[in-house]
Amino acid sequence: MKIAVDAMGGDYAPEEIVKGALRAAEANSELHLLLVGQKERIQPFLSGSCPDNLSLVEASEVVEMGEHPANAVRKKKDSSIVVATRLVKQGDADALISAGSTGAQMAASLLGLGRIKGIERPAIATVLPTAQGGKLVLDVGANLDASPEQLCQYGLMGSVYAEKILGIPKPRVALLNIGSEEGKGNDLTQKAYGLLKNAPLNFLGNIEGRDVPFGRADVVVCEGFVGNVLLKTAEGLAGALFEQIKEKITSTALRKLGALAVKPGLKEIAQMMDYAEYGGAPLLGVNGISIICHGSSKSKAIFNAVRVARECVQIQLLEQIKSNLPK
Amino acid sequence: MKIAVDAMGGDYAPEEIVKGALRAAEANSELHLLLVGQKERIQPFLSGSCPDNLSLVEASEVVEMGEHPANAVRKKKDSSIVVATRLVKQGDADALISAGSTGAQMAASLLGLGRIKGIERPAIATVLPTAQGGKLVLDVGANLDASPEQLCQYGLMGSVYAEKILGIPKPRVALLNIGSEEGKGNDLTQKAYGLLKNAPLNFLGNIEGRDVPFGRADVVVCEGFVGNVLLKTAEGLAGALFEQIKEKITSTALRKLGALAVKPGLKEIAQMMDYAEYGGAPLLGVNGISIICHGSSKSKAIFNAVRVARECVQIQLLEQIKSNLPK
């Protein structure tokens, strides 16, 4: 199995990307990793010791974060994200991962790989860590304004992903809404409710924002704008709270002593909340495996994203999604 | 000053509502509280000792949580929420507060009090507790699908409220969006950005969900559906995290000992995050002071909501909003 890694994308590229890919190559001898990017900028981080199952693929250009995604992808045909996508398209790689511009990766994936038949728009599916395990939220920003039909398609794709990749049998799918009763919400959610209810899903009904962090659904369906706000608010609130906790439990000598004792417990929570453990978010609905990593990904996140990509290929995610869509 | 309190609305009505009103009456001798509802159900909780500045106003009906808000308000003309609103309309009270059905309160306020000229739709403005103090988020659910113009009106009203009631000079107003740069977002936020930028506001630009809990804006503007998700997700995540913390810092004998020492620090945070401290959320844009309380409000929240109502009347919130709207 070959996995293409965009070495030039992300806040810590190429160093952390290369490190993560190296670790993944060493840990998975059956994989072959293709590091895509500017060789002279990648090589310094390989420090001579390039394992046999890792090779470089030259791509002379880089799509920068500030560029207009679709325009950049159309113009920069030799950029790392476009070349990595082309490898998948041509069958020279089974999946790609990138921590670069999400918009550029979406554009490259849509243009290069196309959509799965029956899916109108792809969705970014992110794992939200909870005490009940990772739960899937989609879409978190691929498609800002969705239609009821598209929300239903997210539910169908998300259910397959949660079952096959997160290992949740019969995933409970819920529609993010402002109230739990049927009939609540705006026009979009009212219509989507009926479609999801009649789809071949384990549909729970509506879920409110306050129930999501408790893991009360395995797959939370929403349009991209709302999912993006949910995800980032959760991330921000966890960060703000931990900052406060750190300050408040060390504000006196006695508390400092107590903090030493409880620190391992807090670390367990921080680890549970660590997005890097989940590696990356699949762009579901495109006709190829395309894993989106957080822009601030370090080597651990890249390592885990390679694992996610590998699993998606192994379980034949695309075929699974296709066979789960209504004929 | 007279404040009407819907004694029948809320999960803990009438007991906790009556208790909160009693406390408020005792603490504010210059106020006169009007407890609106079924006298025979209220009286047991007054235990004979009714202060001079608290009186009962009979309302024979109650709008239940499951009822269709607008229909219930139209039909039940002698319900506590309709009677409390009518007191304000007729000038027999200066403000009303309720912990009952939010939909019913909105319908009663809109039908009974009307809108401020220049405001198309009212917005529920909620205080989100942060380490940098309470920050205002609006709308959190009065108007699920807003127009760009309406978002701009929220900004103008929210700015006045943040300055006059939360005591923040020149409040920094931001538009909730999926990215921070101008031009990001869906059609709604792209258009609203231009309007907010040109309004007489201290407009910061876009804010992402992750920056909201850090208090990086004083007023966060969004449409009702999104604001509702943001608020409830924050509430849920804080709850889920504290549940985890409680479990993890007491899971061994040593940690339990440490937990004793750090507990006061964690309590300080829990208190900071306590919504009840902020009492209630004003329904901004209706032509009268109408304070919405959380359905699960206990006496402390009602006590604080009375304080909020009093302050809104004292600073002449309606006049302030009117004078801040573009002519």
PDB file of C-alpha atoms in Angstrom, chain A residues 131 144-145 176-179 185-187 189 208-210 213-214 225-226 228-230 232-245 248-249 254-255 258-259 261-262 264-266 268-269 272-273 294, chain B residues 131 144-145 176-179 185-187 189 208-210 213-214 225-226 228-230 232-245 248-249 254-255 258-259 261-262 264-266 268-269 272-273 294:
ATOM      1  CA  ALA A 131     -14.982  10.457  27.667  1.00  0.00           C
ATOM      2  CA  LEU A 144     -20.898  25.767   4.424  1.00  0.00           C
ATOM      3  CA  ASP A 145     -24.545  25.751   3.351  1.00  0.00           C
ATOM      4  CA  LEU A 176     -27.467  18.717  15.426  1.00  0.00           C
ATOM      5  CA  ASN A 177     -30.355  21.010  16.286  1.00  0.00           C
ATOM      6  CA  ILE A 178     -31.525  23.652  18.756  1.00  0.00           C
ATOM      7  CA  GLY A 179     -33.980  21.366  20.501  1.00  0.00           C
ATOM      8  CA  GLY A 185     -35.100  23.905  14.188  1.00  0.00           C
ATOM      9  CA  ASN A 186     -34.839  25.843  10.985  1.00  0.00           C
ATOM     10  CA  ASP A 187     -36.119  24.824   7.581  1.00  0.00           C
ATOM     11  CA  THR A 189     -32.987  20.698   9.942  1.00  0.00           C
ATOM     12  CA  GLU A 208     -28.433  19.668  21.124  1.00  0.00           C
ATOM     13  CA  GLY A 209     -24.972  21.159  21.425  1.00  0.00           C
ATOM     14  CA  ARG A 210     -24.853  20.413  25.131  1.00  0.00           C
ATOM     15  CA  PRO A 213     -19.492  16.560  24.362  1.00  0.00           C
ATOM     16  CA  PHE A 214     -21.067  13.833  26.500  1.00  0.00           C
ATOM     17  CA  PHE A 225     -20.658  26.385   9.089  1.00  0.00           C
ATOM     18  CA  VAL A 226     -22.317  25.077  12.241  1.00  0.00           C
ATOM     19  CA  ASN A 228     -16.969  24.352  12.259  1.00  0.00           C
ATOM     20  CA  VAL A 229     -18.288  26.549  15.067  1.00  0.00           C
ATOM     21  CA  LEU A 230     -19.068  23.520  17.236  1.00  0.00           C
ATOM     22  CA  LYS A 232     -13.665  25.162  17.298  1.00  0.00           C
ATOM     23  CA  THR A 233     -15.764  26.226  20.278  1.00  0.00           C
ATOM     24  CA  ALA A 234     -15.126  22.859  21.914  1.00  0.00           C
ATOM     25  CA  GLU A 235     -11.406  23.168  21.165  1.00  0.00           C
ATOM     26  CA  GLY A 236     -11.290  26.736  22.483  1.00  0.00           C
ATOM     27  CA  LEU A 237     -13.288  26.049  25.600  1.00  0.00           C
ATOM     28  CA  ALA A 238     -11.152  23.043  26.527  1.00  0.00           C
ATOM     29  CA  GLY A 239      -8.036  25.172  26.030  1.00  0.00           C
ATOM     30  CA  ALA A 240      -9.400  28.094  28.035  1.00  0.00           C
ATOM     31  CA  LEU A 241     -10.525  25.835  30.870  1.00  0.00           C
ATOM     32  CA  PHE A 242      -7.207  24.011  31.106  1.00  0.00           C
ATOM     33  CA  GLU A 243      -5.419  27.362  31.192  1.00  0.00           C
ATOM     34  CA  GLN A 244      -7.633  28.400  34.092  1.00  0.00           C
ATOM     35  CA  ILE A 245      -7.190  25.112  35.885  1.00  0.00           C
ATOM     36  CA  LYS A 248      -6.042  28.181  39.867  1.00  0.00           C
ATOM     37  CA  ILE A 249      -4.605  24.928  41.181  1.00  0.00           C
ATOM     38  CA  LEU A 254      -0.805  24.200  49.407  1.00  0.00           C
ATOM     39  CA  ARG A 255      -2.586  24.011  46.055  1.00  0.00           C
ATOM     40  CA  GLY A 258      -2.059  19.128  45.714  1.00  0.00           C
ATOM     41  CA  ALA A 259      -1.563  19.840  42.024  1.00  0.00           C
ATOM     42  CA  ALA A 261      -0.765  14.686  43.182  1.00  0.00           C
ATOM     43  CA  VAL A 262      -3.658  15.274  40.781  1.00  0.00           C
ATOM     44  CA  PRO A 264      -1.469  12.604  36.338  1.00  0.00           C
ATOM     45  CA  GLY A 265      -5.275  12.598  36.399  1.00  0.00           C
ATOM     46  CA  LEU A 266      -5.446  15.895  34.519  1.00  0.00           C
ATOM     47  CA  GLU A 268      -5.141  11.618  31.331  1.00  0.00           C
ATOM     48  CA  ILE A 269      -7.910  14.054  30.414  1.00  0.00           C
ATOM     49  CA  MET A 272      -8.119  12.052  25.926  1.00  0.00           C
ATOM     50  CA  MET A 273      -8.858  15.502  24.460  1.00  0.00           C
ATOM     51  CA  HIS A 294      -4.898  20.230  11.269  1.00  0.00           C
TER      52      HIS A 294
ATOM     53  CA  ALA B 131     -11.762  34.193  32.438  1.00  0.00           C
ATOM     54  CA  LEU B 144     -32.876  30.987  13.632  1.00  0.00           C
ATOM     55  CA  ASP B 145     -32.163  32.323  10.144  1.00  0.00           C
ATOM     56  CA  LEU B 176     -18.733  34.626  14.393  1.00  0.00           C
ATOM     57  CA  ASN B 177     -17.265  32.973  11.321  1.00  0.00           C
ATOM     58  CA  ILE B 178     -15.275  29.971  10.138  1.00  0.00           C
ATOM     59  CA  GLY B 179     -12.103  31.940   9.500  1.00  0.00           C
ATOM     60  CA  GLY B 185     -17.665  32.401   5.413  1.00  0.00           C
ATOM     61  CA  ASN B 186     -21.020  31.848   3.832  1.00  0.00           C
ATOM     62  CA  ASP B 187     -23.111  34.366   1.968  1.00  0.00           C
ATOM     63  CA  THR B 189     -21.463  36.357   7.050  1.00  0.00           C
ATOM     64  CA  GLU B 208     -13.647  31.826  15.136  1.00  0.00           C
ATOM     65  CA  GLY B 209     -15.308  29.507  17.641  1.00  0.00           C
ATOM     66  CA  ARG B 210     -11.984  28.731  19.278  1.00  0.00           C
ATOM     67  CA  PRO B 213     -14.093  31.140  25.104  1.00  0.00           C
ATOM     68  CA  PHE B 214     -10.872  33.121  25.520  1.00  0.00           C
ATOM     69  CA  PHE B 225     -29.126  28.573  15.164  1.00  0.00           C
ATOM     70  CA  VAL B 226     -25.360  28.942  15.298  1.00  0.00           C
ATOM     71  CA  ASN B 228     -27.553  28.268  20.165  1.00  0.00           C
ATOM     72  CA  VAL B 229     -25.102  25.540  19.131  1.00  0.00           C
ATOM     73  CA  LEU B 230     -22.127  27.577  20.368  1.00  0.00           C
ATOM     74  CA  LYS B 232     -24.912  24.774  24.395  1.00  0.00           C
ATOM     75  CA  THR B 233     -21.674  23.192  23.189  1.00  0.00           C
ATOM     76  CA  ALA B 234     -19.720  25.395  25.589  1.00  0.00           C
ATOM     77  CA  GLU B 235     -22.108  24.494  28.398  1.00  0.00           C
ATOM     78  CA  GLY B 236     -21.899  20.779  27.578  1.00  0.00           C
ATOM     79  CA  LEU B 237     -18.148  20.687  27.189  1.00  0.00           C
ATOM     80  CA  ALA B 238     -17.589  22.463  30.495  1.00  0.00           C
ATOM     81  CA  GLY B 239     -19.940  20.004  32.156  1.00  0.00           C
ATOM     82  CA  ALA B 240     -18.318  16.966  30.542  1.00  0.00           C
ATOM     83  CA  LEU B 241     -14.835  18.168  31.446  1.00  0.00           C
ATOM     84  CA  PHE B 242     -15.684  18.865  35.068  1.00  0.00           C
ATOM     85  CA  GLU B 243     -17.268  15.425  35.311  1.00  0.00           C
ATOM     86  CA  GLN B 244     -14.024  13.912  34.001  1.00  0.00           C
ATOM     87  CA  ILE B 245     -11.885  16.031  36.291  1.00  0.00           C
ATOM     88  CA  LYS B 248      -9.751  11.481  37.419  1.00  0.00           C
ATOM     89  CA  ILE B 249      -8.464  13.505  40.370  1.00  0.00           C
ATOM     90  CA  LEU B 254      -2.948  10.043  46.683  1.00  0.00           C
ATOM     91  CA  ARG B 255      -4.964  11.948  44.094  1.00  0.00           C
ATOM     92  CA  GLY B 258      -4.296  16.273  46.313  1.00  0.00           C
ATOM     93  CA  ALA B 259      -7.865  16.940  45.216  1.00  0.00           C
ATOM     94  CA  ALA B 261      -5.932  20.889  48.286  1.00  0.00           C
ATOM     95  CA  VAL B 262      -6.844  22.014  44.751  1.00  0.00           C
ATOM     96  CA  PRO B 264     -10.976  25.574  46.181  1.00  0.00           C
ATOM     97  CA  GLY B 265      -9.209  26.476  42.911  1.00  0.00           C
ATOM     98  CA  LEU B 266     -11.567  24.328  40.869  1.00  0.00           C
ATOM     99  CA  GLU B 268     -13.362  29.282  41.693  1.00  0.00           C
ATOM    100  CA  ILE B 269     -13.515  28.155  38.073  1.00  0.00           C
ATOM    101  CA  MET B 272     -16.728  31.726  37.149  1.00  0.00           C
ATOM    102  CA  MET B 273     -18.531  29.430  34.687  1.00  0.00           C
ATOM    103  CA  HIS B 294     -32.784  29.342  31.825  1.00  0.00           C
TER     104      HIS B 294
END
